[in-house]
Coordinates of C-alpha atoms in Angstrom, one line a residue:
M1 CA -40.6 -147.2 -50.7
D2 CA -40.5 -145.1 -54.3
Q3 CA -40.5 -142.0 -53.7
V4 CA -42.2 -140.1 -56.7
D5 CA -40.3 -137.3 -58.5
P6 CA -41.4 -133.3 -57.3
V7 CA -41.2 -132.3 -60.8
L8 CA -43.7 -135.5 -61.7
S9 CA -45.6 -134.2 -58.7
A10 CA -45.6 -131.1 -58.7
L11 CA -47.5 -131.8 -63.1
L12 CA -49.9 -133.8 -61.8
N13 CA -51.3 -132.9 -58.9
P14 CA -53.7 -130.0 -59.3
E15 CA -53.1 -128.4 -55.7
T16 CA -49.9 -127.9 -56.3
T17 CA -47.9 -124.3 -54.8
S18 CA -46.4 -121.6 -56.7
T19 CA -42.9 -122.1 -56.7
E20 CA -40.4 -119.2 -59.2
D21 CA -40.3 -121.4 -62.2
Y22 CA -44.2 -123.0 -61.9
T23 CA -47.4 -122.1 -62.5
P24 CA -50.5 -124.6 -60.9
L25 CA -53.3 -125.8 -63.0
K26 CA -56.2 -123.7 -63.4
P27 CA -58.9 -124.5 -65.2
P28 CA -58.5 -124.0 -68.9
S29 CA -60.9 -120.8 -69.6
S30 CA -62.0 -123.0 -72.6
R31 CA -64.1 -125.8 -72.7
F32 CA -62.3 -129.2 -73.1
D33 CA -63.8 -130.0 -76.6
D34 CA -63.8 -126.8 -78.1
I35 CA -63.8 -127.6 -81.7
A36 CA -64.1 -123.4 -82.7
H37 CA -60.2 -123.7 -81.0
K38 CA -58.9 -126.2 -84.1
P39 CA -57.5 -123.3 -86.7
I40 CA -55.4 -121.4 -83.4
A41 CA -54.3 -125.5 -83.3
D42 CA -53.6 -126.2 -86.5
R43 CA -50.9 -123.1 -86.4
H44 CA -49.3 -124.2 -83.1
L45 CA -49.1 -128.0 -84.4
A46 CA -47.4 -126.4 -87.9
N47 CA -45.2 -124.1 -85.3
Y48 CA -44.3 -126.8 -83.2
F49 CA -43.0 -129.4 -86.5
A50 CA -40.9 -126.3 -88.0
T51 CA -39.4 -125.1 -84.4
I52 CA -39.6 -128.2 -81.8
H53 CA -39.9 -131.0 -84.1
A54 CA -36.5 -130.3 -85.5
L55 CA -34.4 -129.6 -82.2
I56 CA -36.5 -133.4 -80.8
P57 CA -37.7 -135.1 -83.7
V58 CA -39.6 -137.8 -81.0
L59 CA -42.7 -137.8 -83.5
H60 CA -42.9 -139.4 -86.7
E61 CA -45.1 -136.4 -88.2
P62 CA -47.4 -138.4 -90.9
S63 CA -48.6 -140.7 -88.0
F64 CA -48.4 -138.1 -85.6
R65 CA -50.7 -135.6 -88.3
A66 CA -53.3 -138.9 -88.7
L67 CA -53.3 -139.0 -85.0
Y68 CA -54.8 -135.1 -84.4
D69 CA -56.6 -135.2 -87.7
G70 CA -58.7 -137.8 -86.4
F71 CA -59.2 -135.9 -82.5
W72 CA -60.2 -133.0 -84.0
S73 CA -62.9 -135.0 -86.8
R74 CA -63.7 -137.3 -82.9
L75 CA -64.4 -133.9 -81.5
A76 CA -66.4 -132.4 -84.3
L77 CA -68.3 -135.3 -84.2
Q78 CA -68.9 -135.2 -80.8
S79 CA -69.5 -131.1 -80.6
G80 CA -72.9 -131.9 -79.1
S81 CA -71.8 -134.8 -76.2
P82 CA -71.1 -133.7 -73.2
R83 CA -69.1 -136.8 -73.1
M84 CA -65.6 -137.1 -74.8
D85 CA -64.4 -140.6 -75.4
P86 CA -62.4 -142.1 -72.9
N87 CA -59.9 -143.0 -75.1
V88 CA -59.3 -139.4 -76.9
R89 CA -60.1 -138.1 -73.0
K90 CA -57.2 -140.1 -71.3
I91 CA -54.8 -141.2 -74.4
T92 CA -54.8 -138.9 -77.6
A93 CA -56.1 -135.7 -76.0
P94 CA -52.9 -135.0 -73.0
L95 CA -50.3 -136.0 -76.3
V96 CA -51.7 -133.6 -78.3
F97 CA -52.3 -130.6 -76.5
S98 CA -48.8 -131.3 -75.1
V99 CA -47.8 -131.0 -78.7
L100 CA -49.4 -128.1 -79.1
A101 CA -48.4 -126.4 -75.8
L102 CA -45.2 -126.3 -77.3
G103 CA -45.8 -125.1 -80.4
A104 CA -47.3 -122.2 -79.0
L105 CA -44.5 -121.5 -76.6
Y106 CA -42.5 -121.2 -79.1
E107 CA -44.4 -119.4 -81.6
D108 CA -43.1 -115.7 -83.0
G109 CA -45.5 -113.2 -84.2
Y110 CA -48.4 -113.4 -82.3
N111 CA -49.2 -111.5 -79.1
D112 CA -51.8 -114.5 -77.6
H113 CA -48.7 -117.4 -77.5
A114 CA -48.1 -117.1 -73.9
F115 CA -52.1 -118.1 -73.2
W116 CA -52.5 -120.2 -75.4
A117 CA -49.3 -122.5 -74.3
K118 CA -50.6 -121.9 -70.9
E119 CA -54.5 -123.4 -71.7
W120 CA -52.3 -126.4 -73.7
F121 CA -50.4 -126.8 -71.0
A122 CA -53.7 -127.2 -68.7
K123 CA -55.5 -129.2 -71.1
A124 CA -52.6 -131.2 -71.4
R125 CA -52.2 -131.9 -67.7
E126 CA -56.3 -132.3 -67.6
G127 CA -56.1 -135.5 -69.3
V128 CA -52.8 -136.6 -67.9
N129 CA -54.8 -136.6 -64.7
H130 CA -57.3 -138.7 -65.7
A131 CA -54.5 -141.0 -66.9
V132 CA -53.1 -142.1 -64.6
E133 CA -54.2 -145.2 -63.5
E134 CA -53.6 -146.4 -67.3
C135 CA -50.2 -145.2 -68.1
C136 CA -49.3 -146.1 -71.7
F137 CA -46.7 -144.4 -74.5
E138 CA -48.8 -141.7 -75.5
T139 CA -49.3 -140.6 -72.1
C140 CA -45.5 -141.0 -71.3
L141 CA -44.9 -138.5 -74.5
A142 CA -47.2 -136.1 -73.1
V143 CA -45.6 -136.1 -69.3
Y144 CA -42.3 -135.6 -71.4
F145 CA -43.3 -132.5 -73.5
M146 CA -44.8 -131.5 -70.3
V147 CA -41.4 -131.8 -68.6
L148 CA -40.0 -129.8 -71.2
L149 CA -43.2 -126.9 -70.9
R150 CA -42.6 -126.4 -67.5
S151 CA -39.6 -124.5 -66.8
E152 CA -40.2 -122.1 -70.4
L153 CA -44.0 -121.3 -68.3

């Protein structure tokens, strides 16, 4: 019988209790699809490519930026709708939000970076929770980035 990695289990289990280096899931304080946060997200994406990407270049920057722009465009179109497109919620959102969390976490010059790192992480984890049944490359990357974040939050 295969055992589930305790780190992955902690990341994916919304009922996980606190440990020294892990903050349990709390609902994000903002709406999952709030387009008003795009300027903040843009700032964190720029920081991700300026810092994390230099050390861990796993994303193709032009391709990811196209995915990112499409993600926010779809959110803007759906802003009046209560439901997010399932593919966006299950595949794109976890990856985008995990990248934003890394960008926020290592951002200098702003007092809100820790808050946003936790918000983006919670949003990424919410998306991963919805996508576990339909694992794909993007979900795996999102989980990888979340594991990197785990020890820093």
